[in-house]
Amino acid sequence: MTGIVYKSTGSWYTVKSEQGDFMECRMKGKFRIKGIKSTNPIAVGDVVDYELDESSDIVTGTIHNIHERKNYIVRKSVNLSHQMHIIAANIDCVFLLITVNNPPTTFNFIDRFLVTAEA
């Protein structure tokens, strides 16, 4: 089955199927050992293939393939591990909601977001 990742929470991903159903899925362990230079191999917006696992009372899924991304927005990892954190993938439109006060949003943050989105 094929679907789009709508939510990422730890090791669980909420995937919306082509029929419009939402399914809680986990990824296969092979993604962790592939040498991916990202802190999260699966991001919100990724198109994935998954299989249903009906062995328990609750039906879940296992993600076994990630389709190629047409674009993505990243945030560099804070530590010096040279990894990147993919925030979202396959983006059509972005917008930035900022606060004027409490906490104030810096112009530097706005510039970095706009440059990253354009790239």
Short mmCIF file of N, CA, C and O in Angstrom, two decimals:
data_model
loop_
_atom_site.label_atom_id
_atom_site.label_comp_id
_atom_site.label_asym_id
_atom_site.label_seq_id
_atom_site.Cartn_x
_atom_site.Cartn_y
_atom_site.Cartn_z
N MET A 1 0.84 -1.18 0.00
CA MET A 1 0.00 0.00 0.00
C MET A 1 0.89 1.25 0.00
O MET A 1 2.00 1.22 0.52
N THR A 2 0.38 2.32 -0.55
CA THR A 2 1.12 3.57 -0.63
C THR A 2 0.36 4.66 0.11
O THR A 2 -0.86 4.69 0.09
N GLY A 3 1.13 5.55 0.77
CA GLY A 3 0.50 6.65 1.49
C GLY A 3 1.48 7.78 1.71
O GLY A 3 2.65 7.70 1.34
N ILE A 4 1.00 8.86 2.32
CA ILE A 4 1.79 10.05 2.62
C ILE A 4 1.90 10.19 4.14
O ILE A 4 0.90 10.08 4.85
N VAL A 5 3.11 10.45 4.62
CA VAL A 5 3.34 10.64 6.06
C VAL A 5 2.77 12.00 6.46
O VAL A 5 3.16 13.02 5.92
N TYR A 6 1.85 11.98 7.41
CA TYR A 6 1.21 13.20 7.90
C TYR A 6 1.76 13.66 9.23
O TYR A 6 1.67 14.82 9.59
N LYS A 7 2.30 12.73 10.03
CA LYS A 7 2.76 13.07 11.36
C LYS A 7 3.90 12.13 11.74
O LYS A 7 3.87 10.94 11.42
N SER A 8 4.90 12.69 12.41
CA SER A 8 6.04 11.91 12.87
C SER A 8 6.20 12.13 14.37
O SER A 8 6.40 13.24 14.82
N THR A 9 6.09 11.04 15.14
CA THR A 9 6.22 11.12 16.59
C THR A 9 7.16 10.01 17.05
O THR A 9 6.75 8.86 17.11
N GLY A 10 8.40 10.35 17.32
CA GLY A 10 9.36 9.34 17.75
C GLY A 10 9.57 8.31 16.67
O GLY A 10 9.96 8.62 15.56
N SER A 11 9.25 7.06 16.98
CA SER A 11 9.42 6.00 16.00
C SER A 11 8.10 5.64 15.30
O SER A 11 8.05 4.72 14.50
N TRP A 12 7.03 6.37 15.60
CA TRP A 12 5.73 6.13 14.98
C TRP A 12 5.43 7.21 13.95
O TRP A 12 5.72 8.38 14.15
N TYR A 13 4.79 6.81 12.86
CA TYR A 13 4.43 7.71 11.77
C TYR A 13 2.96 7.51 11.44
O TYR A 13 2.50 6.37 11.32
N THR A 14 2.21 8.61 11.30
CA THR A 14 0.83 8.54 10.86
C THR A 14 0.82 8.70 9.35
O THR A 14 1.26 9.72 8.82
N VAL A 15 0.33 7.67 8.66
CA VAL A 15 0.34 7.64 7.20
C VAL A 15 -1.10 7.67 6.70
O VAL A 15 -1.96 6.92 7.19
N LYS A 16 -1.36 8.55 5.72
CA LYS A 16 -2.68 8.61 5.10
C LYS A 16 -2.64 7.81 3.81
O LYS A 16 -1.83 8.08 2.92
N SER A 17 -3.49 6.81 3.71
CA SER A 17 -3.51 5.94 2.54
C SER A 17 -4.16 6.64 1.36
O SER A 17 -4.76 7.72 1.50
N GLU A 18 -4.08 6.02 0.20
CA GLU A 18 -4.70 6.58 -1.00
C GLU A 18 -6.22 6.62 -0.88
O GLU A 18 -6.88 7.39 -1.55
N GLN A 19 -6.78 5.77 -0.01
CA GLN A 19 -8.23 5.74 0.21
C GLN A 19 -8.67 6.78 1.24
O GLN A 19 -9.85 6.96 1.48
N GLY A 20 -7.71 7.45 1.91
CA GLY A 20 -8.04 8.47 2.89
C GLY A 20 -8.02 8.00 4.33
O GLY A 20 -8.36 8.76 5.23
N ASP A 21 -7.66 6.75 4.56
CA ASP A 21 -7.59 6.21 5.92
C ASP A 21 -6.24 6.54 6.54
O ASP A 21 -5.22 6.55 5.86
N PHE A 22 -6.24 6.78 7.85
CA PHE A 22 -5.00 7.04 8.58
C PHE A 22 -4.55 5.77 9.29
O PHE A 22 -5.37 5.07 9.89
N MET A 23 -3.25 5.49 9.21
CA MET A 23 -2.68 4.27 9.77
C MET A 23 -1.43 4.62 10.57
O MET A 23 -0.60 5.41 10.10
N GLU A 24 -1.29 4.05 11.76
CA GLU A 24 -0.07 4.22 12.55
C GLU A 24 0.95 3.20 12.06
O GLU A 24 0.65 2.00 12.01
N CYS A 25 2.14 3.68 11.68
CA CYS A 25 3.16 2.80 11.11
C CYS A 25 4.50 3.01 11.81
O CYS A 25 4.77 4.06 12.37
N ARG A 26 5.33 2.00 11.71
CA ARG A 26 6.73 2.06 12.14
C ARG A 26 7.57 1.73 10.93
O ARG A 26 7.09 1.13 9.97
N MET A 27 8.85 2.11 10.99
CA MET A 27 9.72 1.79 9.87
C MET A 27 10.50 0.53 10.14
O MET A 27 10.71 0.14 11.30
N LYS A 28 10.89 -0.13 9.06
CA LYS A 28 11.75 -1.30 9.18
C LYS A 28 13.12 -0.86 9.65
O LYS A 28 13.57 0.24 9.37
N GLY A 29 13.84 -1.71 10.33
CA GLY A 29 15.15 -1.39 10.86
C GLY A 29 16.20 -1.11 9.81
O GLY A 29 17.21 -0.47 10.09
N LYS A 30 15.97 -1.53 8.56
CA LYS A 30 16.99 -1.36 7.51
C LYS A 30 17.27 0.10 7.19
O LYS A 30 18.34 0.42 6.73
N PHE A 31 16.33 1.00 7.46
CA PHE A 31 16.56 2.42 7.18
C PHE A 31 17.62 3.00 8.11
O PHE A 31 18.32 3.91 7.75
N ARG A 32 17.71 2.48 9.32
CA ARG A 32 18.68 2.96 10.29
C ARG A 32 20.11 2.54 9.93
O ARG A 32 21.06 3.21 10.29
N ILE A 33 20.26 1.43 9.23
CA ILE A 33 21.61 0.92 8.94
C ILE A 33 22.06 1.23 7.52
O ILE A 33 23.13 0.83 7.12
N LYS A 34 21.28 1.98 6.76
CA LYS A 34 21.63 2.30 5.38
C LYS A 34 22.69 3.38 5.26
O LYS A 34 23.13 3.67 4.16
N GLY A 35 23.09 4.00 6.35
CA GLY A 35 24.08 5.07 6.28
C GLY A 35 23.49 6.40 5.86
O GLY A 35 24.17 7.24 5.29
N ILE A 36 22.23 6.63 6.14
CA ILE A 36 21.57 7.88 5.79
C ILE A 36 22.12 8.99 6.68
O ILE A 36 22.21 8.83 7.89
N LYS A 37 22.50 10.12 6.08
CA LYS A 37 23.10 11.24 6.82
C LYS A 37 22.03 12.18 7.37
O LYS A 37 22.20 13.37 7.39
N SER A 38 20.93 11.64 7.82
CA SER A 38 19.84 12.43 8.36
C SER A 38 19.46 11.85 9.72
O SER A 38 19.57 10.64 9.94
N THR A 39 19.01 12.71 10.62
CA THR A 39 18.59 12.24 11.93
C THR A 39 17.27 11.47 11.85
O THR A 39 16.97 10.69 12.73
N ASN A 40 16.51 11.71 10.81
CA ASN A 40 15.25 11.00 10.62
C ASN A 40 15.12 10.59 9.15
O ASN A 40 14.95 11.43 8.28
N PRO A 41 15.18 9.31 8.85
CA PRO A 41 15.09 8.89 7.46
C PRO A 41 13.73 9.13 6.83
O PRO A 41 13.62 9.26 5.62
N ILE A 42 12.67 9.21 7.63
CA ILE A 42 11.32 9.45 7.11
C ILE A 42 10.84 10.79 7.66
O ILE A 42 10.93 11.05 8.85
N ALA A 43 10.34 11.65 6.76
CA ALA A 43 9.87 12.98 7.16
C ALA A 43 8.41 13.16 6.79
O ALA A 43 7.87 12.45 5.94
N VAL A 44 7.78 14.14 7.41
CA VAL A 44 6.41 14.49 7.07
C VAL A 44 6.38 14.91 5.61
O VAL A 44 7.20 15.69 5.15
N GLY A 45 5.44 14.37 4.85
CA GLY A 45 5.33 14.67 3.43
C GLY A 45 5.91 13.59 2.54
O GLY A 45 5.68 13.59 1.33
N ASP A 46 6.67 12.66 3.09
CA ASP A 46 7.25 11.57 2.30
C ASP A 46 6.14 10.65 1.79
O ASP A 46 5.18 10.35 2.51
N VAL A 47 6.31 10.19 0.57
CA VAL A 47 5.43 9.15 0.01
C VAL A 47 6.11 7.82 0.32
O VAL A 47 7.27 7.62 -0.02
N VAL A 48 5.39 6.93 0.99
CA VAL A 48 5.98 5.67 1.46
C VAL A 48 5.11 4.49 1.04
O VAL A 48 3.91 4.63 0.80
N ASP A 49 5.75 3.33 0.96
CA ASP A 49 5.05 2.06 0.79
C ASP A 49 5.05 1.37 2.13
O ASP A 49 6.07 1.35 2.82
N TYR A 50 3.91 0.79 2.51
CA TYR A 50 3.82 0.11 3.80
C TYR A 50 2.97 -1.14 3.68
O TYR A 50 2.18 -1.28 2.73
N GLU A 51 3.17 -2.03 4.62
CA GLU A 51 2.39 -3.26 4.69
C GLU A 51 1.65 -3.29 6.02
O GLU A 51 2.18 -2.84 7.03
N LEU A 52 0.44 -3.82 6.01
CA LEU A 52 -0.34 -3.92 7.23
C LEU A 52 0.15 -5.09 8.07
O LEU A 52 0.51 -6.14 7.55
N ASP A 53 0.17 -4.88 9.37
CA ASP A 53 0.56 -5.92 10.33
C ASP A 53 -0.65 -6.18 11.22
O ASP A 53 -0.93 -5.39 12.13
N GLU A 54 -1.35 -7.25 10.96
CA GLU A 54 -2.58 -7.56 11.68
C GLU A 54 -2.37 -8.69 12.68
O GLU A 54 -3.32 -9.37 13.05
N SER A 55 -1.14 -8.89 13.15
CA SER A 55 -0.85 -10.00 14.06
C SER A 55 -1.35 -9.73 15.49
O SER A 55 -1.53 -10.66 16.25
N SER A 56 -1.56 -8.47 15.84
CA SER A 56 -2.05 -8.14 17.18
C SER A 56 -3.49 -7.62 17.10
O SER A 56 -4.09 -7.59 16.03
N ASP A 57 -4.03 -7.21 18.23
CA ASP A 57 -5.40 -6.69 18.27
C ASP A 57 -5.52 -5.37 17.52
O ASP A 57 -6.56 -5.07 16.94
N ILE A 58 -4.46 -4.57 17.56
CA ILE A 58 -4.46 -3.27 16.89
C ILE A 58 -3.75 -3.40 15.55
O ILE A 58 -2.64 -3.91 15.47
N VAL A 59 -4.40 -2.92 14.49
CA VAL A 59 -3.81 -2.99 13.15
C VAL A 59 -2.84 -1.83 12.98
O VAL A 59 -3.20 -0.66 13.15
N THR A 60 -1.58 -2.14 12.70
CA THR A 60 -0.55 -1.13 12.45
C THR A 60 0.09 -1.45 11.11
O THR A 60 -0.26 -2.42 10.45
N GLY A 61 1.05 -0.62 10.72
CA GLY A 61 1.74 -0.85 9.46
C GLY A 61 3.25 -0.79 9.64
O GLY A 61 3.75 -0.28 10.64
N THR A 62 3.95 -1.33 8.65
CA THR A 62 5.40 -1.29 8.63
C THR A 62 5.85 -0.66 7.33
O THR A 62 5.52 -1.15 6.24
N ILE A 63 6.57 0.46 7.42
CA ILE A 63 7.06 1.17 6.24
C ILE A 63 8.29 0.43 5.72
O ILE A 63 9.23 0.20 6.47
N HIS A 64 8.27 0.07 4.44
CA HIS A 64 9.39 -0.68 3.88
C HIS A 64 10.05 0.02 2.70
O HIS A 64 11.09 -0.43 2.23
N ASN A 65 9.49 1.14 2.23
CA ASN A 65 10.10 1.85 1.11
C ASN A 65 9.72 3.33 1.16
O ASN A 65 8.58 3.67 1.47
N ILE A 66 10.69 4.19 0.88
CA ILE A 66 10.45 5.63 0.79
C ILE A 66 10.65 6.04 -0.66
O ILE A 66 11.70 5.77 -1.24
N HIS A 67 9.65 6.68 -1.25
CA HIS A 67 9.78 7.16 -2.63
C HIS A 67 10.73 8.35 -2.67
O HIS A 67 10.95 9.03 -1.67
N GLU A 68 11.28 8.63 -3.83
CA GLU A 68 12.21 9.74 -3.99
C GLU A 68 11.50 11.06 -3.71
O GLU A 68 10.37 11.28 -4.15
N ARG A 69 12.19 11.95 -3.00
CA ARG A 69 11.62 13.26 -2.66
C ARG A 69 11.83 14.23 -3.81
O ARG A 69 12.89 14.26 -4.41
N LYS A 70 10.81 15.07 -4.08
CA LYS A 70 11.00 16.11 -5.11
C LYS A 70 11.66 17.35 -4.51
O LYS A 70 12.33 18.10 -5.21
N ASN A 71 11.50 17.57 -3.20
CA ASN A 71 12.19 18.64 -2.48
C ASN A 71 12.03 18.39 -0.98
O ASN A 71 11.29 17.52 -0.58
N TYR A 72 12.74 19.16 -0.19
CA TYR A 72 12.65 19.04 1.26
C TYR A 72 13.23 20.29 1.90
O TYR A 72 13.98 21.03 1.28
N ILE A 73 12.86 20.50 3.16
CA ILE A 73 13.41 21.62 3.92
C ILE A 73 14.12 21.01 5.13
O ILE A 73 13.61 20.10 5.77
N VAL A 74 15.34 21.49 5.37
CA VAL A 74 16.18 20.88 6.40
C VAL A 74 16.59 21.90 7.44
O VAL A 74 16.53 23.11 7.22
N ARG A 75 17.04 21.36 8.55
CA ARG A 75 17.64 22.15 9.62
C ARG A 75 18.91 21.41 10.00
O ARG A 75 18.88 20.21 10.26
N LYS A 76 20.02 22.12 10.01
CA LYS A 76 21.28 21.48 10.37
C LYS A 76 21.26 21.03 11.81
O LYS A 76 20.70 21.70 12.67
N SER A 77 21.89 19.91 12.09
CA SER A 77 21.96 19.38 13.44
C SER A 77 22.80 20.31 14.31
O SER A 77 23.78 20.90 13.84
N VAL A 78 22.42 20.44 15.56
CA VAL A 78 23.09 21.37 16.47
C VAL A 78 24.51 20.92 16.77
O VAL A 78 25.44 21.71 16.81
N ASN A 79 24.70 19.62 16.96
CA ASN A 79 26.04 19.13 17.29
C ASN A 79 26.91 19.05 16.02
O ASN A 79 26.46 19.35 14.93
N LEU A 80 28.12 18.64 16.17
CA LEU A 80 29.06 18.62 15.06
C LEU A 80 29.07 17.29 14.32
O LEU A 80 30.06 16.90 13.73
N SER A 81 27.96 16.59 14.29
CA SER A 81 27.91 15.28 13.64
C SER A 81 27.69 15.38 12.13
O SER A 81 27.63 14.37 11.47
N HIS A 82 27.54 16.58 11.60
CA HIS A 82 27.33 16.81 10.17
C HIS A 82 26.05 16.15 9.66
O HIS A 82 25.96 15.79 8.49
N GLN A 83 25.09 15.99 10.53
CA GLN A 83 23.81 15.44 10.11
C GLN A 83 22.82 16.57 9.90
O GLN A 83 22.99 17.66 10.42
N MET A 84 21.78 16.29 9.12
CA MET A 84 20.73 17.26 8.93
C MET A 84 19.42 16.65 9.40
O MET A 84 19.25 15.43 9.38
N HIS A 85 18.52 17.51 9.82
CA HIS A 85 17.20 17.09 10.27
C HIS A 85 16.21 17.53 9.20
O HIS A 85 16.02 18.73 8.99
N ILE A 86 15.60 16.59 8.51
CA ILE A 86 14.62 16.92 7.47
C ILE A 86 13.30 17.23 8.16
O ILE A 86 12.71 16.37 8.81
N ILE A 87 12.86 18.47 8.02
CA ILE A 87 11.64 18.91 8.68
C ILE A 87 10.40 18.46 7.90
O ILE A 87 9.44 17.98 8.47
N ALA A 88 10.43 18.64 6.58
CA ALA A 88 9.30 18.26 5.74
C ALA A 88 9.80 17.96 4.33
O ALA A 88 10.84 18.47 3.92
N ALA A 89 9.04 17.16 3.60
CA ALA A 89 9.42 16.77 2.25
C ALA A 89 8.25 16.96 1.29
O ALA A 89 7.09 17.03 1.71
N ASN A 90 8.57 17.05 0.00
CA ASN A 90 7.57 17.18 -1.07
C ASN A 90 6.63 18.36 -0.82
O ASN A 90 5.41 18.24 -0.82
N ILE A 91 7.23 19.51 -0.62
CA ILE A 91 6.50 20.72 -0.24
C ILE A 91 6.03 21.48 -1.48
O ILE A 91 6.79 21.69 -2.41
N ASP A 92 4.76 21.89 -1.48
CA ASP A 92 4.21 22.69 -2.56
C ASP A 92 4.15 24.17 -2.20
O ASP A 92 4.31 25.04 -3.04
N CYS A 93 3.89 24.46 -0.93
CA CYS A 93 3.72 25.83 -0.49
C CYS A 93 4.18 25.93 0.97
O CYS A 93 3.93 25.02 1.76
N VAL A 94 4.85 27.03 1.32
CA VAL A 94 5.25 27.24 2.71
C VAL A 94 4.78 28.61 3.18
O VAL A 94 4.58 29.52 2.37
N PHE A 95 4.56 28.73 4.47
CA PHE A 95 4.30 30.03 5.06
C PHE A 95 4.93 30.05 6.44
O PHE A 95 5.15 29.01 7.05
N LEU A 96 5.25 31.22 6.91
CA LEU A 96 5.92 31.39 8.19
C LEU A 96 5.04 32.23 9.09
O LEU A 96 4.66 33.34 8.74
N LEU A 97 4.70 31.68 10.23
CA LEU A 97 3.90 32.38 11.22
C LEU A 97 4.86 32.81 12.32
O LEU A 97 5.52 31.97 12.92
N ILE A 98 4.95 34.10 12.56
CA ILE A 98 5.91 34.62 13.54
C ILE A 98 5.19 35.40 14.63
O ILE A 98 4.04 35.80 14.48
N THR A 99 5.89 35.61 15.72
CA THR A 99 5.38 36.44 16.80
C THR A 99 6.15 37.75 16.82
O THR A 99 7.35 37.79 16.57
N VAL A 100 5.44 38.83 17.07
CA VAL A 100 6.08 40.13 17.14
C VAL A 100 6.74 40.32 18.50
O VAL A 100 7.84 40.87 18.61
N ASN A 101 6.07 39.84 19.53
CA ASN A 101 6.58 39.99 20.89
C ASN A 101 6.23 38.74 21.69
O ASN A 101 5.21 38.12 21.47
N ASN A 102 7.10 38.41 22.62
CA ASN A 102 6.88 37.33 23.59
C ASN A 102 6.68 35.96 22.94
O ASN A 102 5.57 35.45 22.95
N PRO A 103 7.63 35.30 22.42
CA PRO A 103 9.01 35.75 22.20
C PRO A 103 9.13 36.49 20.86
O PRO A 103 8.41 36.19 19.92
N PRO A 104 10.05 37.42 20.80
CA PRO A 104 10.24 38.13 19.53
C PRO A 104 10.93 37.23 18.50
O PRO A 104 11.77 36.43 18.85
N THR A 105 10.52 37.36 17.25
CA THR A 105 11.15 36.62 16.15
C THR A 105 12.20 37.51 15.52
O THR A 105 11.91 38.64 15.14
N THR A 106 13.42 36.99 15.39
CA THR A 106 14.50 37.80 14.85
C THR A 106 14.44 37.82 13.33
O THR A 106 13.95 36.88 12.69
N PHE A 107 14.98 38.88 12.74
CA PHE A 107 15.05 38.97 11.28
C PHE A 107 15.99 37.91 10.73
O PHE A 107 15.80 37.42 9.62
N ASN A 108 17.00 37.54 11.52
CA ASN A 108 17.93 36.50 11.09
C ASN A 108 17.20 35.17 10.87
O ASN A 108 17.44 34.47 9.90
N PHE A 109 16.29 34.82 11.79
CA PHE A 109 15.52 33.59 11.65
C PHE A 109 14.64 33.64 10.41
O PHE A 109 14.55 32.66 9.66
N ILE A 110 13.99 34.76 10.18
CA ILE A 110 13.12 34.91 9.00
C ILE A 110 13.94 34.76 7.72
O ILE A 110 13.55 34.05 6.79
N ASP A 111 15.11 35.41 7.67
CA ASP A 111 15.98 35.30 6.50
C ASP A 111 16.41 33.86 6.26
O ASP A 111 16.39 33.37 5.13
N ARG A 112 16.83 33.17 7.32
CA ARG A 112 17.27 31.77 7.17
C ARG A 112 16.14 30.88 6.67
O ARG A 112 16.34 30.02 5.82
N PHE A 113 14.93 31.09 7.19
CA PHE A 113 13.79 30.29 6.75
C PHE A 113 13.49 30.53 5.27
O PHE A 113 13.29 29.59 4.51
N LEU A 114 13.47 31.81 4.86
CA LEU A 114 13.16 32.12 3.47
C LEU A 114 14.23 31.59 2.51
O LEU A 114 13.90 31.06 1.44
N VAL A 115 15.48 31.67 2.89
CA VAL A 115 16.56 31.16 2.04
C VAL A 115 16.47 29.63 1.94
O VAL A 115 16.62 29.07 0.85
N THR A 116 16.20 28.98 3.05
CA THR A 116 16.07 27.52 3.04
C THR A 116 14.89 27.08 2.20
O THR A 116 14.97 26.13 1.44
N ALA A 117 13.76 27.78 2.32
CA ALA A 117 12.59 27.45 1.54
C ALA A 117 12.83 27.64 0.04
O ALA A 117 12.40 26.83 -0.78
N GLU A 118 13.53 28.69 -0.32
CA GLU A 118 13.82 28.95 -1.73
C GLU A 118 14.80 27.91 -2.29
O GLU A 118 14.66 27.48 -3.44
N ALA A 119 15.76 27.51 -1.48
CA ALA A 119 16.75 26.51 -1.93
C ALA A 119 16.08 25.18 -2.17
O ALA A 119 16.45 24.43 -3.02
#
